[in-house]
mmCIF file of C-alpha atoms in Angstrom:
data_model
loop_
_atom_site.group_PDB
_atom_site.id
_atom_site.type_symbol
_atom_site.label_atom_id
_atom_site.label_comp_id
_atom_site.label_asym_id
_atom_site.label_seq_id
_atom_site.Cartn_x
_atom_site.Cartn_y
_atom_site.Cartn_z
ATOM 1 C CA UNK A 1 0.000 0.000 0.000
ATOM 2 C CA UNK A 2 1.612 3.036 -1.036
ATOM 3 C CA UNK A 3 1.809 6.132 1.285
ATOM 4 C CA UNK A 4 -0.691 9.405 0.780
ATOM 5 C CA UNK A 5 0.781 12.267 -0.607
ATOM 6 C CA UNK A 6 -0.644 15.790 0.017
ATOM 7 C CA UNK A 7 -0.847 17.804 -3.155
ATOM 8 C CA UNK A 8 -1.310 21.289 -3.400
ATOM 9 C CA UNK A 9 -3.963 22.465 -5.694
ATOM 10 C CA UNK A 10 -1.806 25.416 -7.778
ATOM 11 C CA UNK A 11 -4.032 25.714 -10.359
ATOM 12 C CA UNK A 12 -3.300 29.052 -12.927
ATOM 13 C CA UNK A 13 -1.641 31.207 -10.149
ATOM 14 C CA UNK A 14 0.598 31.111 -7.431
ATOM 15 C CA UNK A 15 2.332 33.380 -4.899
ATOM 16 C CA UNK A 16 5.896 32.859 -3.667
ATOM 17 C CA UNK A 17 6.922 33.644 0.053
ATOM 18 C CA UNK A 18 10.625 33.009 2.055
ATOM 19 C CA UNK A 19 10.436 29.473 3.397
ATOM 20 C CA UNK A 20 12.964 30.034 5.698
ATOM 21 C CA UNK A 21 12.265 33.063 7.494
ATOM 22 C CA UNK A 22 8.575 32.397 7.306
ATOM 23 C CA UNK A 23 9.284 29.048 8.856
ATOM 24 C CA UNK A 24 11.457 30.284 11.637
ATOM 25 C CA UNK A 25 8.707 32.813 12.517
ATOM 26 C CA UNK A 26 5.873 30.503 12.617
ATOM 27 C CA UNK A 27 5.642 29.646 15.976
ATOM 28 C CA UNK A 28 5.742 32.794 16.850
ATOM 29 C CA UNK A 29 3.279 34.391 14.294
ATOM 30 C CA UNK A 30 -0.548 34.813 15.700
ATOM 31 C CA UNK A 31 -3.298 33.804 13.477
ATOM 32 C CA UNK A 32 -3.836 37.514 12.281
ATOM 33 C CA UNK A 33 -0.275 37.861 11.715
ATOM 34 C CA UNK A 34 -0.658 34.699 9.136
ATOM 35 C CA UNK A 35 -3.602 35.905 7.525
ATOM 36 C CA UNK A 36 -2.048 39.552 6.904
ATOM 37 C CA UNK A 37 1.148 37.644 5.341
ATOM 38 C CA UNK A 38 -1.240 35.475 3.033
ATOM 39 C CA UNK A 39 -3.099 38.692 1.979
ATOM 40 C CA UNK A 40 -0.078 40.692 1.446
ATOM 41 C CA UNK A 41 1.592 38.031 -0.357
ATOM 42 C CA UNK A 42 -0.903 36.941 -2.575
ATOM 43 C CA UNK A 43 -2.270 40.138 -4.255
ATOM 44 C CA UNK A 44 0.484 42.214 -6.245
ATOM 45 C CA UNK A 45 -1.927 45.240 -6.632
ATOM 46 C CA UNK A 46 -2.283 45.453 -2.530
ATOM 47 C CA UNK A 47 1.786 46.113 -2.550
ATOM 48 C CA UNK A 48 1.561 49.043 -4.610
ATOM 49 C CA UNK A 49 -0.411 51.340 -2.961
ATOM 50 C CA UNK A 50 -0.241 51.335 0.919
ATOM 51 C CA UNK A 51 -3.393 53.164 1.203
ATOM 52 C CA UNK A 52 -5.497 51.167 -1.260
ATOM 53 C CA UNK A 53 -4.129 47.947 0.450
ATOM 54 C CA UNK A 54 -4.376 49.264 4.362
ATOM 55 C CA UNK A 55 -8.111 50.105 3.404
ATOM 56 C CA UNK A 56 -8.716 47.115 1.592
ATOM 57 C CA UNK A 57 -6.932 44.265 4.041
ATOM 58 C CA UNK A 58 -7.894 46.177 7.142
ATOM 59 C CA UNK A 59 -12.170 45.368 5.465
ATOM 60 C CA UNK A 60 -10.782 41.952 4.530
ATOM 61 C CA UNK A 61 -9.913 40.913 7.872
ATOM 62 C CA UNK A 62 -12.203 43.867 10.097
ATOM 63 C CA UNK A 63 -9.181 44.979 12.061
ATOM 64 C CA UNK A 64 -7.997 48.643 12.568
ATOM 65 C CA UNK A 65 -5.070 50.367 10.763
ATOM 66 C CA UNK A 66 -3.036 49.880 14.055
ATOM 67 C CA UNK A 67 -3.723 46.285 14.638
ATOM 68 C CA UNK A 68 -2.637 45.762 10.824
ATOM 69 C CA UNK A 69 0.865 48.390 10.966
ATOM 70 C CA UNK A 70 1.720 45.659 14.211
ATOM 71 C CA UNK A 71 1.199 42.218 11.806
ATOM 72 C CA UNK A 72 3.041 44.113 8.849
ATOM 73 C CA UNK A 73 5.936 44.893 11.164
ATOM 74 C CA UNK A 74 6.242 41.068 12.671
ATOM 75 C CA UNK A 75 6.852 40.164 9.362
ATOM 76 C CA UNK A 76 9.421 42.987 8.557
ATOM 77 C CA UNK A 77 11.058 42.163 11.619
ATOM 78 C CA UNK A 78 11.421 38.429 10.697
ATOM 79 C CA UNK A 79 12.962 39.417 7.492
ATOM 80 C CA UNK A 80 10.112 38.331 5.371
ATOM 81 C CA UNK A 81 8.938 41.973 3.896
ATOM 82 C CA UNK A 82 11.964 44.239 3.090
ATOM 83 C CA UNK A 83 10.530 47.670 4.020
ATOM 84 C CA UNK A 84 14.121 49.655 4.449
ATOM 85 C CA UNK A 85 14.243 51.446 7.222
ATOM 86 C CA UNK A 86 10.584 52.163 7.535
ATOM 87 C CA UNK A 87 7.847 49.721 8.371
ATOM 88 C CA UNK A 88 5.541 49.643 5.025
ATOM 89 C CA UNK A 89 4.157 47.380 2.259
ATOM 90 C CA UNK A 90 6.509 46.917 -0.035
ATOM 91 C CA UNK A 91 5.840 49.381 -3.399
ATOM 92 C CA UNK A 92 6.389 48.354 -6.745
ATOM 93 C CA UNK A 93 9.053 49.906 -8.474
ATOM 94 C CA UNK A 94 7.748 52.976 -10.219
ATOM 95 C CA UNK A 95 9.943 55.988 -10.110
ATOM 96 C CA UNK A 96 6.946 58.595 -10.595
ATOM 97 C CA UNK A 97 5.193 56.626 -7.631
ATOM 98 C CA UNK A 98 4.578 58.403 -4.206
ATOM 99 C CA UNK A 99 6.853 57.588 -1.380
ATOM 100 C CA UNK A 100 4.871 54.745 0.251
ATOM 101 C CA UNK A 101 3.555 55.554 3.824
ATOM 102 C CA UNK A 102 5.007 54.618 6.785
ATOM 103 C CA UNK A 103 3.071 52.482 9.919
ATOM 104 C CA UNK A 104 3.614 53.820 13.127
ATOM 105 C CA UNK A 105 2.790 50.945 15.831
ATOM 106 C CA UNK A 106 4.610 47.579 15.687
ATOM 107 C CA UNK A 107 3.671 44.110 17.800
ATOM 108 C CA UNK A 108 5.456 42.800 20.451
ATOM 109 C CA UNK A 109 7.960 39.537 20.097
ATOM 110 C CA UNK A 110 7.735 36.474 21.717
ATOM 111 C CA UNK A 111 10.385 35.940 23.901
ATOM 112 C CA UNK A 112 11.452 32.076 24.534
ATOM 113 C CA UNK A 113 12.834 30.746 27.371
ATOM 114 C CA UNK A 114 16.435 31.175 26.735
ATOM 115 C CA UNK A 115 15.693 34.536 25.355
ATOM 116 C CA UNK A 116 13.901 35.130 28.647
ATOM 117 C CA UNK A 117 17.029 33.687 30.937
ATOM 118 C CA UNK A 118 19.436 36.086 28.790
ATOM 119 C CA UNK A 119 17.131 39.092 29.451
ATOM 120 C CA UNK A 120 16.965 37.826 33.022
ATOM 121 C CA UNK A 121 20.933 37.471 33.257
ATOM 122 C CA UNK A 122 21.451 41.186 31.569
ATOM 123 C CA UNK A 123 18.924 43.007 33.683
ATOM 124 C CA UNK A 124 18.954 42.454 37.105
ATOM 125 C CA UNK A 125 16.077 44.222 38.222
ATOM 126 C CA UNK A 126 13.783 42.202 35.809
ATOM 127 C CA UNK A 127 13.578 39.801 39.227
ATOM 128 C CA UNK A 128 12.406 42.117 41.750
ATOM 129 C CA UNK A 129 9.847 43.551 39.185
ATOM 130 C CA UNK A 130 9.072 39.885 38.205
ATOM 131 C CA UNK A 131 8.358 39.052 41.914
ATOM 132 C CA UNK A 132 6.245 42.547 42.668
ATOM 133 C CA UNK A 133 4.100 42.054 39.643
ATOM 134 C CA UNK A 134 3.121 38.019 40.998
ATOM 135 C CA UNK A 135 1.933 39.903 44.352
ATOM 136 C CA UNK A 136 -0.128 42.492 42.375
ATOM 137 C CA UNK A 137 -1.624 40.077 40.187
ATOM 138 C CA UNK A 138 -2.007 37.502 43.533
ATOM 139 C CA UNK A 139 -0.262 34.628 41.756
ATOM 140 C CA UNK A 140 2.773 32.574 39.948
ATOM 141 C CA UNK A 141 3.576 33.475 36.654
ATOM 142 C CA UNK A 142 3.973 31.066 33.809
ATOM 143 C CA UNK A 143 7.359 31.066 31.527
ATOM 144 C CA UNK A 144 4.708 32.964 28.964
ATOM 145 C CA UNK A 145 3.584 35.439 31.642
ATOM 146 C CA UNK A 146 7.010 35.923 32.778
ATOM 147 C CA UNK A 147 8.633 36.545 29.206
ATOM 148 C CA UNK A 148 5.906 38.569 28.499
ATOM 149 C CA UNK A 149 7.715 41.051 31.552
ATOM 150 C CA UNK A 150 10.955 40.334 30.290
ATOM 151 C CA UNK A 151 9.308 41.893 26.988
ATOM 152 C CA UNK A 152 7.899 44.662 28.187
ATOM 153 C CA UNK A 153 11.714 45.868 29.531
ATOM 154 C CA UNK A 154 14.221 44.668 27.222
ATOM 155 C CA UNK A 155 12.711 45.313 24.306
ATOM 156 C CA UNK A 156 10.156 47.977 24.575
ATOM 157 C CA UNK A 157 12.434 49.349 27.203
ATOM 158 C CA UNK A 158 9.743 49.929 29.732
ATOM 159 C CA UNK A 159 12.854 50.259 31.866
ATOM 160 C CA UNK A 160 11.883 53.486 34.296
ATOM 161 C CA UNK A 161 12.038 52.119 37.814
ATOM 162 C CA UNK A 162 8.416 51.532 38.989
ATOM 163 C CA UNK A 163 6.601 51.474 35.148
ATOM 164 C CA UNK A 164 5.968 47.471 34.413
ATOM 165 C CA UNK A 165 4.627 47.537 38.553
ATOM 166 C CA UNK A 166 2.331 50.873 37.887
ATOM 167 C CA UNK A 167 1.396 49.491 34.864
ATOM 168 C CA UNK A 168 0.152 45.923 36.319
ATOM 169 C CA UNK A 169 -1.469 47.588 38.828
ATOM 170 C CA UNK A 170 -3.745 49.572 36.506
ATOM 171 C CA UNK A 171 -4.714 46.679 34.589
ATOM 172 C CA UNK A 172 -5.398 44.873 37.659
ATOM 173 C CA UNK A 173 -7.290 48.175 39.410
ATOM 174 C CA UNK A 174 -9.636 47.554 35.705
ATOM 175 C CA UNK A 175 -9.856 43.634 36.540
ATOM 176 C CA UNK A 176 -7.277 42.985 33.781
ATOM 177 C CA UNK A 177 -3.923 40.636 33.906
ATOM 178 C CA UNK A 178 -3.716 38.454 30.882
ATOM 179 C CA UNK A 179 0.085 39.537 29.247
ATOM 180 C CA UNK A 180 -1.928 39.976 25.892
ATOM 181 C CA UNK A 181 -4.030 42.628 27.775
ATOM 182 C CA UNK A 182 -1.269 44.098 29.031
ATOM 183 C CA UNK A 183 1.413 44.395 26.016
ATOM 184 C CA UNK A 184 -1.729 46.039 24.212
ATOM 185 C CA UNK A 185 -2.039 49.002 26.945
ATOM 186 C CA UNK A 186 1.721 48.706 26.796
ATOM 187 C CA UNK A 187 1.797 49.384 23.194
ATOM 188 C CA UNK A 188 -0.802 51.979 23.403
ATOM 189 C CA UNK A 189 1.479 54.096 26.087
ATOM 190 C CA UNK A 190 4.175 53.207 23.562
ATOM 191 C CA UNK A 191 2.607 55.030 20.997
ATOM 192 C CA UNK A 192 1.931 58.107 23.266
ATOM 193 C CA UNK A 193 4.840 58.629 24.204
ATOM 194 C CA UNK A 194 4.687 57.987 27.962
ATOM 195 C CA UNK A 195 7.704 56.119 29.279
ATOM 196 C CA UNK A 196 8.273 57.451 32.473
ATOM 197 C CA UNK A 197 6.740 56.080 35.823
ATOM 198 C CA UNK A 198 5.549 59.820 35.951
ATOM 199 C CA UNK A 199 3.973 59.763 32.867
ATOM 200 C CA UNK A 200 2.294 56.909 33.095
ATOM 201 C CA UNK A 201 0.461 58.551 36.656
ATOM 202 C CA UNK A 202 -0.203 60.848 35.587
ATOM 203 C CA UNK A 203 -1.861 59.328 32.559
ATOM 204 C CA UNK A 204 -3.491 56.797 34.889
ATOM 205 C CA UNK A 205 -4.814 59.799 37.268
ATOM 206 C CA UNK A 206 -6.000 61.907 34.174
ATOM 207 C CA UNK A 207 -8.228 58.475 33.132
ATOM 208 C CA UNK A 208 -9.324 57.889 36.812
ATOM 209 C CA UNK A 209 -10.630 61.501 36.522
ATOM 210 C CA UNK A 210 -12.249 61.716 33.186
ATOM 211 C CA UNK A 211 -14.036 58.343 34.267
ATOM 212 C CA UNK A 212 -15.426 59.519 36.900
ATOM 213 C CA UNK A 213 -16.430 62.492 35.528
ATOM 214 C CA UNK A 214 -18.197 60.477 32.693
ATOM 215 C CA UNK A 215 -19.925 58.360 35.322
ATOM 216 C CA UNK A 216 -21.101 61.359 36.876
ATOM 217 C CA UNK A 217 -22.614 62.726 33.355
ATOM 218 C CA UNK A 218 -24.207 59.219 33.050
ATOM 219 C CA UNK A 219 -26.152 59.368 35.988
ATOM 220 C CA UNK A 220 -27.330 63.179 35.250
ATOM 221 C CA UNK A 221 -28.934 61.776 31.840
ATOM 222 C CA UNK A 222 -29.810 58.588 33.423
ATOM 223 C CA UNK A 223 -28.471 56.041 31.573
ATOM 224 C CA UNK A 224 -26.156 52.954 31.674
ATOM 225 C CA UNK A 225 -24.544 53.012 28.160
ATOM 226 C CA UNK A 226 -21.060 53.912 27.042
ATOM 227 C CA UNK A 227 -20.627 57.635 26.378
ATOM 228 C CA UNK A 228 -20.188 58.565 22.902
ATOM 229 C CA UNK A 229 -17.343 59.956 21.590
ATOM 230 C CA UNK A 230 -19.285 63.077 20.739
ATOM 231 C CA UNK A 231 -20.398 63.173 24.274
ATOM 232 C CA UNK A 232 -17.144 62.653 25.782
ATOM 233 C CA UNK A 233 -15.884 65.383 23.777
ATOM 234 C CA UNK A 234 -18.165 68.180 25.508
ATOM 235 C CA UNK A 235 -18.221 66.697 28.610
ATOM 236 C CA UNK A 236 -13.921 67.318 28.546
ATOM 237 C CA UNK A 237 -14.689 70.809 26.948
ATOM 238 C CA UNK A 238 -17.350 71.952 30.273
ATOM 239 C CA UNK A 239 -15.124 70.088 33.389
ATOM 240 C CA UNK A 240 -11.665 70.908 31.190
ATOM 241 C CA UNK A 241 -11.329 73.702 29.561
ATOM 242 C CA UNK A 242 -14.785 75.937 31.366
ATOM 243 C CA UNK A 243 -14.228 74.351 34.389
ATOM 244 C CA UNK A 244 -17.489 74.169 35.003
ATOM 245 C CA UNK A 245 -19.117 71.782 37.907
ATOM 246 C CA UNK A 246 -21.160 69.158 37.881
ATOM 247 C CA UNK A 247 -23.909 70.698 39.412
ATOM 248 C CA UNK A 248 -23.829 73.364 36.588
ATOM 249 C CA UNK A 249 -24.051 70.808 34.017
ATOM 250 C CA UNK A 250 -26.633 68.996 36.092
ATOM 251 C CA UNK A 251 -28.679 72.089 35.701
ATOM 252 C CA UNK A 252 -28.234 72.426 31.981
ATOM 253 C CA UNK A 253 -29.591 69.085 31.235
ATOM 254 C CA UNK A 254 -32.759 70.260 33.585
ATOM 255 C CA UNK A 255 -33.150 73.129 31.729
ATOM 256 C CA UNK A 256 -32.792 71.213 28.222
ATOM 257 C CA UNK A 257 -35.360 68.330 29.002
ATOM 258 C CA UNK A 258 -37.621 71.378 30.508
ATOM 259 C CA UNK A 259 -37.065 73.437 27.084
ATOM 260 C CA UNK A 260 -37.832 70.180 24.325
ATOM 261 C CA UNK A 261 -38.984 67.832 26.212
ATOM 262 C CA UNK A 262 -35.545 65.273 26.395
ATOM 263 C CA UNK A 263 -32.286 64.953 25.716
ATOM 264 C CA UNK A 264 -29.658 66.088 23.550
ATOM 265 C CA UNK A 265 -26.036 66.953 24.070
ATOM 266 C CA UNK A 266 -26.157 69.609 21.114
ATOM 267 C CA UNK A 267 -28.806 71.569 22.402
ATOM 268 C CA UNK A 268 -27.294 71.253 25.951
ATOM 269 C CA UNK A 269 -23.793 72.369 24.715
ATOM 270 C CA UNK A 270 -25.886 75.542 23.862
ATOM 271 C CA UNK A 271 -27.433 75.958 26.902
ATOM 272 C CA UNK A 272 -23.611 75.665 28.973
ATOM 273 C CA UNK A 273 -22.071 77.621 26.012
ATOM 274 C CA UNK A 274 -24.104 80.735 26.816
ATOM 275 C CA UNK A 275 -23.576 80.079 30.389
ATOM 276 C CA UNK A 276 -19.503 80.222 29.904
ATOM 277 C CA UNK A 277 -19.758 83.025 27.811
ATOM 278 C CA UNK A 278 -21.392 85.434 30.046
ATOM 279 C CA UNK A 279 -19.485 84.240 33.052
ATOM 280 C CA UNK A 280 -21.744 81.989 34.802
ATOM 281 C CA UNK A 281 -19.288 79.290 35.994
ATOM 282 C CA UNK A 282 -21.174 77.961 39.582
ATOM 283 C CA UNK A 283 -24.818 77.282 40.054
ATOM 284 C CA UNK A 284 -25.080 80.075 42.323
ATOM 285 C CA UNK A 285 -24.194 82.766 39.598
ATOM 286 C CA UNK A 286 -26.498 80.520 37.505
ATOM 287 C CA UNK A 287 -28.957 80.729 39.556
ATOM 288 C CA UNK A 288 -29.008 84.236 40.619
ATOM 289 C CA UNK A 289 -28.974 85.192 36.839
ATOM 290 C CA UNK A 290 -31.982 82.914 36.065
ATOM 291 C CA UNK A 291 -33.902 84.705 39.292
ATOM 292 C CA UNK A 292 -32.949 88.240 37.607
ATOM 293 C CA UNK A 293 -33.826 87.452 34.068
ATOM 294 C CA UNK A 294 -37.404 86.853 35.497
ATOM 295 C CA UNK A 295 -37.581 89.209 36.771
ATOM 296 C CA UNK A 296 -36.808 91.584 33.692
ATOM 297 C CA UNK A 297 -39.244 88.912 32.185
ATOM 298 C CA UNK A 298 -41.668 89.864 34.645
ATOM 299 C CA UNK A 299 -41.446 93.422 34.185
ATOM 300 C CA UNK A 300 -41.344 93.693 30.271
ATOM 301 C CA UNK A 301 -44.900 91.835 30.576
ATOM 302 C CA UNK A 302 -46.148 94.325 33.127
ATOM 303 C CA UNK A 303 -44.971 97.365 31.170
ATOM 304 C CA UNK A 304 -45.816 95.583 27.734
ATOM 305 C CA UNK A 305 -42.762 96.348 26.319
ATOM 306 C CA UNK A 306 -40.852 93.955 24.136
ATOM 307 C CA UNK A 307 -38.435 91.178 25.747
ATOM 308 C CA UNK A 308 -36.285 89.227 23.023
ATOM 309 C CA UNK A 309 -35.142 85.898 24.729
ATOM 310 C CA UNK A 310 -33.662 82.740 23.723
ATOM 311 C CA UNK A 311 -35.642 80.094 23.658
ATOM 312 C CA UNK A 312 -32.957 77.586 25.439
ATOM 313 C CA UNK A 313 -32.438 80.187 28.401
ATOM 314 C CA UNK A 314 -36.578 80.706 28.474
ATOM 315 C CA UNK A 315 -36.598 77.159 29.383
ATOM 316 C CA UNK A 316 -33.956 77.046 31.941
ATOM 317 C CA UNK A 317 -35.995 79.856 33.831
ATOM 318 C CA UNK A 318 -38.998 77.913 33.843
ATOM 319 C CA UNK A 319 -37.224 75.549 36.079
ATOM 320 C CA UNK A 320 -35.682 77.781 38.261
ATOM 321 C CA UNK A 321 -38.897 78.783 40.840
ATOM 322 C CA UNK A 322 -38.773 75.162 41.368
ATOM 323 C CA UNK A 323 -35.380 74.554 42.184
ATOM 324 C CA UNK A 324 -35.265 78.064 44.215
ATOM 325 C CA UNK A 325 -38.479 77.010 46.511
ATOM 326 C CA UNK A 326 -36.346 73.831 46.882
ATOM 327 C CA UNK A 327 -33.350 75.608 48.393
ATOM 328 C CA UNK A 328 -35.801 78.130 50.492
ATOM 329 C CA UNK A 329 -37.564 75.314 51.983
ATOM 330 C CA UNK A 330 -34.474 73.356 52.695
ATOM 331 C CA UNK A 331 -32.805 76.217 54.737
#
């Protein structure tokens, strides 16, 4: 009985790729990383034109531009694309082509276990970081977990005394410890710069801030979804840049639902924008200035002369005997 024999299908086209190097890399290479080489490989028009092929592969596989500039580099990095000294798909040779584009972020390497000893052996503070992180996470890492580590400071050079420990501890703080968690918000502070135990604090502090801040808005409009990123973007501009308090913004949302019946962050923007601009930054100048502009109200109807009003700032008064008698009955 004669042995099987797999044969490969060619039929009328084929694509070539670098056995060795591709071979060496494969038990390193993720399943995305694989599919991005396939893709890459197999269609000549993709190489041509970074932007046709990052919009094109990055629909083909659903992935983001950054998640597809890290699988391009792994293969760069194993010596399989020949990008020069820039990470991009390779172009085809054109002279009166545009310089190709270059991809920022890169992915991380898998260190094995005699990589990991060598790393180990180089730097010794890798140990006492090694140990701290086990009591943060509240267990024993694996040779995976613990290369990840090594990762993180020999070759991202996450090296600033404290960083891999603040780091773990934020995860953690967000119920997150799994390395591939980790290396991503790794990468992420890679790309923004932040190397410093400082930086990353004060990053962490900034994000413990604007999520509370967000939970706070949340439970003004009453709801339980994520914020969107239009929403997050004027809630930074009132508690940022007006400074303005929650209980201000608490009483533009009041005076919005009072003024069309629900809620909308436009029309609320409007209502806090003409708040900023005249100088009404507490609730107590807000409120005072509601209490006088009914007052002019008030007047203007008695005399029968003519009051011009907006009709977002109309509603807010409405509201404001209400929340007055409130305070009057409370003191």
């Amino acid at each position: 009985m004669s042995a099987k024999k797999l044969k490969i299908k060619y039929g009328d086209s084929v694509f070539a790729l670098p056995r060795e190097n591709v071979m060496l890399s494969l038990q390193s290479a993720r399943e995305f990383e694989l599919k991005v080489l396939l893709i890459a490989a197999a269609d000549d028009s993709l190489r041509a034109d970074y932007d046709s092929a990052c919009e094109k592969i990055c629909k083909q596989l659903d992935c983001t531009k950054t998640a597809l500039g890290r699988a391009l580099d792994f293969w760069r990095r194993a010596g399989v694309m020949d990008a020069g000294d820039s990470t991009v798909l390779p172009a085809a040779e054109n002279s009166s082509a545009p310089a190709a584009k270059t991809l920022q972020s890169f992915s991380l390497p898998t260190y094995t276990e005699s990589q990991t000893a060598d790393a180990m052996e180089k730097h010794s503070a890798l140990k006492g970081i090694i140990d701290s992180c086990q009591q943060i996470v509240g267990k024993i890492f694996t040779p995976a977990e613990t290369a990840s580590i090594v990762c993180l400071y020999d070759y991202l050079k996450l090296s600033d005394p404290g960083y891999i420990e603040t780091l773990y501890s934020y995860c953690k703080a967000n119920g997150k410890t799994s390395p591939r968690y980790i290396e991503k918000v790794a990468l992420t502070m890679h790309d923004e710069d932040i190397s410093t135990t400082a930086q990353l604090s004060e990053y962490i502090e900034q994000r413990a801030h604007h999520d509370e801040i967000y939970s706070r808005f949340k439970s003004i409009i009453g709801t339980s979804r994520s914020l969107t990123a239009r929403e997050k973007q004027f809630v930074d501009r009132w508690s940022d840049e007006w400074k303005l308090s929650m209980d201000v913004i608490k009483r533009a949302y009041e005076a919005t639902v009072d003024s069309i019946g629900g809620y909308t962050i436009a029309y609320m923007n409007r209502i806090l924008e003409n708040w900023h601009n005249s100088g009404l930054t507490t609730l107590t100048l807000v409120e005072a200035s509601l209490e006088q502009y009914q007052r002019n109200k008030a007047a203007a109807e008695k005399t029968g002369s003519g009051f011009e009003t907006d009709e977002y700032f109309e509603a807010a008064v409405a509201n404001t005997k209400k929340h007055l008698k409130k305070s009057e009955s409370a003191t």
